């Protein structure tokens, strides 16, 4: 009887491979960091925390950590993936050195976080300048504003951590708030600011929203008051007097979820009194008319005298999808949602679609959780604040690399998981010839050609990478 070998080749496996570089596709992130000046900016920003005679630059250690998260790591020890390939990543600090640096930065957390934020702002300005017409702030004005989305999320703590607390969903952990720039349908997005908070922090805490928005606005290039060319989108947690008043004083455009004022009976009576011709067809996510959905402006139906002048109240009425749970405020079997905006021009359906696209921030947060945010691995609260700053660095690097190197390709919209599988995990073989160091990306990898095109795009923006020093 003939013995079958099975569907896969039978291999003799050993550990004798040499000059093989895993995750060599991450060279795209290194070239991006160099192109936008992040390497130098970080080194300068955290120089005050460098110990005398220290071998490793703290800025490079932070950048190495960000790269390790970008390629799929979720703890400090995952830096070993980079340490195993000094031919590409250079000298990488040991685990004890990394831990000591995190402790040092956490001991002066407010100043360290501010320094890292300044470095990110410098690099962001350079990245957007290089991106040109593909930058989020290209030719923005009141009719085409730059969009900042603010949202909070829950991060579960599976062990005792400082300031971890029960959450409103009966979990245990933290409730950080993030602000992201929306790159629109052609791209993804990038984080601007964050605030790590206790698990029992409120969803509609005005002070936290203002803190995050101030930090987010400080990240925008130009150093000037943004005005109406910046639109802030927030869900119903932002529909408070204090926050909308603050955005009005700053002359920001806003689109914020809103709870209709009054008691249930009066709300339903006012909605029922809206004439049928007032309801306009709503749009779906592609900007096409959606059957069974309508929008109407009801600013004059409700008492908004205590709210800032110029605020418009818009409601959406739609037939709920199968299985949806109606709420007590819904009317005649239709789901009712509302938002407010100070945008004076534009069709209601366009304004309502613009507001619903705020849901993209949930994808940004999900991607951040896939890039280190899902696991806050350290015990002290200040240490985890530094960790969140490294998560933001990793997300920035991925977004800038896609913006500068992958524009015009579907990869511009790939999420981190797909980027890792197709580009960042491409293996390579390191070789030397004379005074040159070569990195041969695997020819059989399906997306090697795309990686080379991306490297060429970065080289065209900034010039070819300088050859390494001999030795």
PDB file of N, CA and C in Angstrom, residues 56-133:
ATOM      1  N   UNK A  56      21.945  54.568  23.864  1.00  0.00           N
ATOM      2  CA  UNK A  56      20.785  54.621  22.983  1.00  0.00           C
ATOM      3  C   UNK A  56      20.086  55.966  23.091  1.00  0.00           C
ATOM      4  N   UNK A  57      19.776  56.550  21.939  1.00  0.00           N
ATOM      5  CA  UNK A  57      19.031  57.804  21.877  1.00  0.00           C
ATOM      6  C   UNK A  57      17.576  57.534  22.271  1.00  0.00           C
ATOM      7  N   UNK A  58      17.017  58.251  23.275  1.00  0.00           N
ATOM      8  CA  UNK A  58      15.622  58.010  23.671  1.00  0.00           C
ATOM      9  C   UNK A  58      14.639  58.200  22.525  1.00  0.00           C
ATOM     10  N   UNK A  59      14.935  59.146  21.630  1.00  0.00           N
ATOM     11  CA  UNK A  59      14.044  59.346  20.493  1.00  0.00           C
ATOM     12  C   UNK A  59      13.978  58.130  19.602  1.00  0.00           C
ATOM     13  N   UNK A  60      15.136  57.501  19.356  1.00  0.00           N
ATOM     14  CA  UNK A  60      15.137  56.292  18.526  1.00  0.00           C
ATOM     15  C   UNK A  60      14.439  55.143  19.249  1.00  0.00           C
ATOM     16  N   UNK A  61      14.586  55.065  20.562  1.00  0.00           N
ATOM     17  CA  UNK A  61      13.903  54.002  21.303  1.00  0.00           C
ATOM     18  C   UNK A  61      12.389  54.143  21.143  1.00  0.00           C
ATOM     19  N   UNK A  62      11.872  55.379  21.270  1.00  0.00           N
ATOM     20  CA  UNK A  62      10.437  55.598  21.093  1.00  0.00           C
ATOM     21  C   UNK A  62      10.013  55.265  19.663  1.00  0.00           C
ATOM     22  N   UNK A  63      10.825  55.651  18.694  1.00  0.00           N
ATOM     23  CA  UNK A  63      10.487  55.355  17.306  1.00  0.00           C
ATOM     24  C   UNK A  63      10.519  53.852  17.049  1.00  0.00           C
ATOM     25  N   UNK A  64      11.503  53.162  17.623  1.00  0.00           N
ATOM     26  CA  UNK A  64      11.550  51.705  17.488  1.00  0.00           C
ATOM     27  C   UNK A  64      10.291  51.064  18.077  1.00  0.00           C
ATOM     28  N   UNK A  65       9.850  51.559  19.221  1.00  0.00           N
ATOM     29  CA  UNK A  65       8.630  51.026  19.830  1.00  0.00           C
ATOM     30  C   UNK A  65       7.425  51.264  18.923  1.00  0.00           C
ATOM     31  N   UNK A  66       7.351  52.465  18.333  1.00  0.00           N
ATOM     32  CA  UNK A  66       6.244  52.762  17.431  1.00  0.00           C
ATOM     33  C   UNK A  66       6.259  51.832  16.217  1.00  0.00           C
ATOM     34  N   UNK A  67       7.440  51.584  15.662  1.00  0.00           N
ATOM     35  CA  UNK A  67       7.540  50.685  14.517  1.00  0.00           C
ATOM     36  C   UNK A  67       7.141  49.265  14.917  1.00  0.00           C
ATOM     37  N   UNK A  68       7.536  48.838  16.117  1.00  0.00           N
ATOM     38  CA  UNK A  68       7.173  47.489  16.556  1.00  0.00           C
ATOM     39  C   UNK A  68       5.663  47.351  16.696  1.00  0.00           C
ATOM     40  N   UNK A  69       4.967  48.410  17.143  1.00  0.00           N
ATOM     41  CA  UNK A  69       3.512  48.363  17.209  1.00  0.00           C
ATOM     42  C   UNK A  69       2.911  48.367  15.809  1.00  0.00           C
ATOM     43  N   UNK A  70       3.499  49.145  14.912  1.00  0.00           N
ATOM     44  CA  UNK A  70       2.979  49.212  13.542  1.00  0.00           C
ATOM     45  C   UNK A  70       3.049  47.863  12.842  1.00  0.00           C
ATOM     46  N   UNK A  71       4.070  47.050  13.157  1.00  0.00           N
ATOM     47  CA  UNK A  71       4.191  45.746  12.499  1.00  0.00           C
ATOM     48  C   UNK A  71       3.465  44.649  13.265  1.00  0.00           C
ATOM     49  N   UNK A  72       2.746  45.029  14.354  1.00  0.00           N
ATOM     50  CA  UNK A  72       1.898  44.049  15.018  1.00  0.00           C
ATOM     51  C   UNK A  72       2.186  43.771  16.470  1.00  0.00           C
ATOM     52  N   UNK A  73       3.154  44.433  17.068  1.00  0.00           N
ATOM     53  CA  UNK A  73       3.444  44.196  18.476  1.00  0.00           C
ATOM     54  C   UNK A  73       2.385  44.776  19.393  1.00  0.00           C
ATOM     55  N   UNK A  74       2.366  44.309  20.650  1.00  0.00           N
ATOM     56  CA  UNK A  74       1.422  44.886  21.607  1.00  0.00           C
ATOM     57  C   UNK A  74       1.996  44.974  23.016  1.00  0.00           C
ATOM     58  N   UNK A  75       3.315  44.878  23.141  1.00  0.00           N
ATOM     59  CA  UNK A  75       3.956  45.067  24.431  1.00  0.00           C
ATOM     60  C   UNK A  75       5.405  45.477  24.202  1.00  0.00           C
ATOM     61  N   UNK A  76       6.081  45.926  25.262  1.00  0.00           N
ATOM     62  CA  UNK A  76       7.458  46.389  25.122  1.00  0.00           C
ATOM     63  C   UNK A  76       8.377  45.285  24.632  1.00  0.00           C
ATOM     64  N   UNK A  77       8.134  44.052  25.073  1.00  0.00           N
ATOM     65  CA  UNK A  77       9.021  42.949  24.720  1.00  0.00           C
ATOM     66  C   UNK A  77       8.984  42.621  23.236  1.00  0.00           C
ATOM     67  N   UNK A  78       7.945  43.051  22.523  1.00  0.00           N
ATOM     68  CA  UNK A  78       7.871  42.768  21.090  1.00  0.00           C
ATOM     69  C   UNK A  78       8.907  43.552  20.299  1.00  0.00           C
ATOM     70  N   UNK A  79       9.658  44.417  20.967  1.00  0.00           N
ATOM     71  CA  UNK A  79      10.771  45.094  20.310  1.00  0.00           C
ATOM     72  C   UNK A  79      11.836  44.096  19.863  1.00  0.00           C
ATOM     73  N   UNK A  80      11.768  42.882  20.387  1.00  0.00           N
ATOM     74  CA  UNK A  80      12.719  41.848  19.985  1.00  0.00           C
ATOM     75  C   UNK A  80      12.650  41.555  18.487  1.00  0.00           C
ATOM     76  N   UNK A  81      11.495  41.778  17.862  1.00  0.00           N
ATOM     77  CA  UNK A  81      11.369  41.572  16.423  1.00  0.00           C
ATOM     78  C   UNK A  81      12.309  42.489  15.647  1.00  0.00           C
ATOM     79  N   UNK A  82      12.491  43.700  16.142  1.00  0.00           N
ATOM     80  CA  UNK A  82      13.395  44.641  15.492  1.00  0.00           C
ATOM     81  C   UNK A  82      14.839  44.369  15.894  1.00  0.00           C
ATOM     82  N   UNK A  83      15.046  43.985  17.134  1.00  0.00           N
ATOM     83  CA  UNK A  83      16.397  43.743  17.643  1.00  0.00           C
ATOM     84  C   UNK A  83      17.072  42.607  16.879  1.00  0.00           C
ATOM     85  N   UNK A  84      16.242  41.698  16.334  1.00  0.00           N
ATOM     86  CA  UNK A  84      16.803  40.556  15.615  1.00  0.00           C
ATOM     87  C   UNK A  84      17.311  40.934  14.229  1.00  0.00           C
ATOM     88  N   UNK A  85      17.063  42.167  13.789  1.00  0.00           N
ATOM     89  CA  UNK A  85      17.484  42.573  12.443  1.00  0.00           C
ATOM     90  C   UNK A  85      18.217  43.904  12.498  1.00  0.00           C
ATOM     91  N   UNK A  86      19.388  43.953  13.123  1.00  0.00           N
ATOM     92  CA  UNK A  86      20.125  45.218  13.204  1.00  0.00           C
ATOM     93  C   UNK A  86      20.562  45.743  11.840  1.00  0.00           C
ATOM     94  N   UNK A  87      20.607  44.864  10.817  1.00  0.00           N
ATOM     95  CA  UNK A  87      20.982  45.319   9.478  1.00  0.00           C
ATOM     96  C   UNK A  87      19.997  46.362   8.949  1.00  0.00           C
ATOM     97  N   UNK A  88      18.741  46.280   9.387  1.00  0.00           N
ATOM     98  CA  UNK A  88      17.703  47.210   8.933  1.00  0.00           C
ATOM     99  C   UNK A  88      17.382  48.250   9.994  1.00  0.00           C
ATOM    100  N   UNK A  89      17.266  47.811  11.249  1.00  0.00           N
ATOM    101  CA  UNK A  89      16.771  48.694  12.308  1.00  0.00           C
ATOM    102  C   UNK A  89      17.879  49.285  13.172  1.00  0.00           C
ATOM    103  N   UNK A  90      19.131  48.933  12.874  1.00  0.00           N
ATOM    104  CA  UNK A  90      20.229  49.474  13.663  1.00  0.00           C
ATOM    105  C   UNK A  90      20.237  48.894  15.066  1.00  0.00           C
ATOM    106  N   UNK A  91      21.061  49.473  15.943  1.00  0.00           N
ATOM    107  CA  UNK A  91      21.093  48.974  17.321  1.00  0.00           C
ATOM    108  C   UNK A  91      19.789  49.276  18.040  1.00  0.00           C
ATOM    109  N   UNK A  92      19.170  48.264  18.598  1.00  0.00           N
ATOM    110  CA  UNK A  92      17.897  48.394  19.299  1.00  0.00           C
ATOM    111  C   UNK A  92      18.129  48.131  20.776  1.00  0.00           C
ATOM    112  N   UNK A  93      17.573  48.974  21.607  1.00  0.00           N
ATOM    113  CA  UNK A  93      17.809  48.901  23.050  1.00  0.00           C
ATOM    114  C   UNK A  93      17.294  47.586  23.628  1.00  0.00           C
ATOM    115  N   UNK A  94      17.909  47.166  24.705  1.00  0.00           N
ATOM    116  CA  UNK A  94      17.486  45.953  25.397  1.00  0.00           C
ATOM    117  C   UNK A  94      16.197  46.228  26.173  1.00  0.00           C
ATOM    118  N   UNK A  95      15.540  45.160  26.588  1.00  0.00           N
ATOM    119  CA  UNK A  95      14.292  45.311  27.346  1.00  0.00           C
ATOM    120  C   UNK A  95      14.488  46.123  28.625  1.00  0.00           C
ATOM    121  N   UNK A  96      15.540  45.869  29.420  1.00  0.00           N
ATOM    122  CA  UNK A  96      15.724  46.702  30.624  1.00  0.00           C
ATOM    123  C   UNK A  96      15.936  48.180  30.295  1.00  0.00           C
ATOM    124  N   UNK A  97      16.673  48.467  29.216  1.00  0.00           N
ATOM    125  CA  UNK A  97      16.889  49.867  28.837  1.00  0.00           C
ATOM    126  C   UNK A  97      15.575  50.526  28.446  1.00  0.00           C
ATOM    127  N   UNK A  98      14.748  49.810  27.698  1.00  0.00           N
ATOM    128  CA  UNK A  98      13.450  50.352  27.298  1.00  0.00           C
ATOM    129  C   UNK A  98      12.578  50.602  28.520  1.00  0.00           C
ATOM    130  N   UNK A  99      12.547  49.663  29.442  1.00  0.00           N
ATOM    131  CA  UNK A  99      11.737  49.834  30.651  1.00  0.00           C
ATOM    132  C   UNK A  99      12.201  51.031  31.467  1.00  0.00           C
ATOM    133  N   UNK A 100      13.506  51.210  31.572  1.00  0.00           N
ATOM    134  CA  UNK A 100      14.013  52.360  32.329  1.00  0.00           C
ATOM    135  C   UNK A 100      13.621  53.670  31.659  1.00  0.00           C
ATOM    136  N   UNK A 101      13.652  53.710  30.327  1.00  0.00           N
ATOM    137  CA  UNK A 101      13.263  54.939  29.636  1.00  0.00           C
ATOM    138  C   UNK A 101      11.785  55.243  29.876  1.00  0.00           C
ATOM    139  N   UNK A 102      10.923  54.239  29.779  1.00  0.00           N
ATOM    140  CA  UNK A 102       9.497  54.465  30.030  1.00  0.00           C
ATOM    141  C   UNK A 102       9.284  54.977  31.450  1.00  0.00           C
ATOM    142  N   UNK A 103       9.998  54.393  32.418  1.00  0.00           N
ATOM    143  CA  UNK A 103       9.883  54.860  33.802  1.00  0.00           C
ATOM    144  C   UNK A 103      10.347  56.304  33.936  1.00  0.00           C
ATOM    145  N   UNK A 104      11.437  56.643  33.259  1.00  0.00           N
ATOM    146  CA  UNK A 104      11.962  58.003  33.329  1.00  0.00           C
ATOM    147  C   UNK A 104      10.974  59.001  32.746  1.00  0.00           C
ATOM    148  N   UNK A 105      10.420  58.682  31.588  1.00  0.00           N
ATOM    149  CA  UNK A 105       9.447  59.577  30.966  1.00  0.00           C
ATOM    150  C   UNK A 105       8.172  59.660  31.793  1.00  0.00           C
ATOM    151  N   UNK A 106       7.744  58.543  32.351  1.00  0.00           N
ATOM    152  CA  UNK A 106       6.529  58.540  33.171  1.00  0.00           C
ATOM    153  C   UNK A 106       6.718  59.354  34.440  1.00  0.00           C
ATOM    154  N   UNK A 107       7.952  59.429  34.944  1.00  0.00           N
ATOM    155  CA  UNK A 107       8.213  60.230  36.137  1.00  0.00           C
ATOM    156  C   UNK A 107       8.034  61.716  35.898  1.00  0.00           C
ATOM    157  N   UNK A 108       8.057  62.140  34.660  1.00  0.00           N
ATOM    158  CA  UNK A 108       7.827  63.539  34.289  1.00  0.00           C
ATOM    159  C   UNK A 108       6.828  63.559  33.135  1.00  0.00           C
ATOM    160  N   UNK A 109       5.699  62.868  33.339  1.00  0.00           N
ATOM    161  CA  UNK A 109       4.778  62.580  32.247  1.00  0.00           C
ATOM    162  C   UNK A 109       4.238  63.825  31.533  1.00  0.00           C
ATOM    163  N   UNK A 110       3.763  64.856  32.231  1.00  0.00           N
ATOM    164  CA  UNK A 110       3.219  66.015  31.492  1.00  0.00           C
ATOM    165  C   UNK A 110       4.231  66.632  30.531  1.00  0.00           C
ATOM    166  N   UNK A 111       5.469  66.814  31.006  1.00  0.00           N
ATOM    167  CA  UNK A 111       6.491  67.411  30.141  1.00  0.00           C
ATOM    168  C   UNK A 111       6.875  66.454  29.015  1.00  0.00           C
ATOM    169  N   UNK A 112       6.984  65.161  29.309  1.00  0.00           N
ATOM    170  CA  UNK A 112       7.365  64.190  28.283  1.00  0.00           C
ATOM    171  C   UNK A 112       6.284  64.076  27.215  1.00  0.00           C
ATOM    172  N   UNK A 113       5.035  64.032  27.630  1.00  0.00           N
ATOM    173  CA  UNK A 113       3.940  63.946  26.662  1.00  0.00           C
ATOM    174  C   UNK A 113       3.889  65.199  25.791  1.00  0.00           C
ATOM    175  N   UNK A 114       4.127  66.357  26.391  1.00  0.00           N
ATOM    176  CA  UNK A 114       4.142  67.595  25.613  1.00  0.00           C
ATOM    177  C   UNK A 114       5.292  67.593  24.608  1.00  0.00           C
ATOM    178  N   UNK A 115       6.447  67.066  25.005  1.00  0.00           N
ATOM    179  CA  UNK A 115       7.597  67.009  24.100  1.00  0.00           C
ATOM    180  C   UNK A 115       7.314  66.082  22.924  1.00  0.00           C
ATOM    181  N   UNK A 116       6.735  64.919  23.202  1.00  0.00           N
ATOM    182  CA  UNK A 116       6.400  63.985  22.114  1.00  0.00           C
ATOM    183  C   UNK A 116       5.361  64.611  21.188  1.00  0.00           C
ATOM    184  N   UNK A 117       4.385  65.322  21.767  1.00  0.00           N
ATOM    185  CA  UNK A 117       3.368  65.977  20.942  1.00  0.00           C
ATOM    186  C   UNK A 117       3.992  67.043  20.046  1.00  0.00           C
ATOM    187  N   UNK A 118       4.967  67.780  20.551  1.00  0.00           N
ATOM    188  CA  UNK A 118       5.639  68.791  19.719  1.00  0.00           C
ATOM    189  C   UNK A 118       6.374  68.131  18.553  1.00  0.00           C
ATOM    190  N   UNK A 119       7.033  67.012  18.822  1.00  0.00           N
ATOM    191  CA  UNK A 119       7.737  66.297  17.753  1.00  0.00           C
ATOM    192  C   UNK A 119       6.754  65.801  16.702  1.00  0.00           C
ATOM    193  N   UNK A 120       5.601  65.300  17.134  1.00  0.00           N
ATOM    194  CA  UNK A 120       4.598  64.846  16.185  1.00  0.00           C
ATOM    195  C   UNK A 120       4.067  66.002  15.355  1.00  0.00           C
ATOM    196  N   UNK A 121       3.886  67.162  15.976  1.00  0.00           N
ATOM    197  CA  UNK A 121       3.381  68.321  15.242  1.00  0.00           C
ATOM    198  C   UNK A 121       4.374  68.771  14.178  1.00  0.00           C
ATOM    199  N   UNK A 122       5.667  68.764  14.518  1.00  0.00           N
ATOM    200  CA  UNK A 122       6.700  69.140  13.546  1.00  0.00           C
ATOM    201  C   UNK A 122       6.685  68.176  12.365  1.00  0.00           C
ATOM    202  N   UNK A 123       6.633  66.883  12.666  1.00  0.00           N
ATOM    203  CA  UNK A 123       6.625  65.882  11.595  1.00  0.00           C
ATOM    204  C   UNK A 123       5.339  65.956  10.781  1.00  0.00           C
ATOM    205  N   UNK A 124       4.223  66.251  11.434  1.00  0.00           N
ATOM    206  CA  UNK A 124       2.952  66.329  10.712  1.00  0.00           C
ATOM    207  C   UNK A 124       2.968  67.483   9.702  1.00  0.00           C
ATOM    208  N   UNK A 125       3.511  68.612  10.125  1.00  0.00           N
ATOM    209  CA  UNK A 125       3.594  69.751   9.213  1.00  0.00           C
ATOM    210  C   UNK A 125       4.426  69.393   7.983  1.00  0.00           C
ATOM    211  N   UNK A 126       5.535  68.686   8.206  1.00  0.00           N
ATOM    212  CA  UNK A 126       6.385  68.263   7.081  1.00  0.00           C
ATOM    213  C   UNK A 126       5.665  67.247   6.209  1.00  0.00           C
ATOM    214  N   UNK A 127       4.962  66.306   6.828  1.00  0.00           N
ATOM    215  CA  UNK A 127       4.251  65.273   6.065  1.00  0.00           C
ATOM    216  C   UNK A 127       3.174  65.898   5.191  1.00  0.00           C
ATOM    217  N   UNK A 128       2.423  66.820   5.744  1.00  0.00           N
ATOM    218  CA  UNK A 128       1.344  67.436   4.970  1.00  0.00           C
ATOM    219  C   UNK A 128       1.907  68.337   3.874  1.00  0.00           C
ATOM    220  N   UNK A 129       3.047  68.976   4.139  1.00  0.00           N
ATOM    221  CA  UNK A 129       3.678  69.794   3.098  1.00  0.00           C
ATOM    222  C   UNK A 129       4.142  68.913   1.941  1.00  0.00           C
ATOM    223  N   UNK A 130       4.723  67.747   2.251  1.00  0.00           N
ATOM    224  CA  UNK A 130       5.158  66.835   1.200  1.00  0.00           C
ATOM    225  C   UNK A 130       3.978  66.241   0.439  1.00  0.00           C
ATOM    226  N   UNK A 131       2.857  66.038   1.137  1.00  0.00           N
ATOM    227  CA  UNK A 131       1.694  65.421   0.500  1.00  0.00           C
ATOM    228  C   UNK A 131       1.046  66.350  -0.520  1.00  0.00           C
ATOM    229  N   UNK A 132       1.221  67.664  -0.376  1.00  0.00           N
ATOM    230  CA  UNK A 132       0.677  68.607  -1.350  1.00  0.00           C
ATOM    231  C   UNK A 132      -0.830  68.525  -1.452  1.00  0.00           C
ATOM    232  N   UNK A 133      -1.340  68.270  -2.650  1.00  0.00           N
ATOM    233  CA  UNK A 133      -2.776  68.249  -2.868  1.00  0.00           C
ATOM    234  C   UNK A 133      -3.459  67.067  -2.196  1.00  0.00           C
TER     235      UNK A 133
END
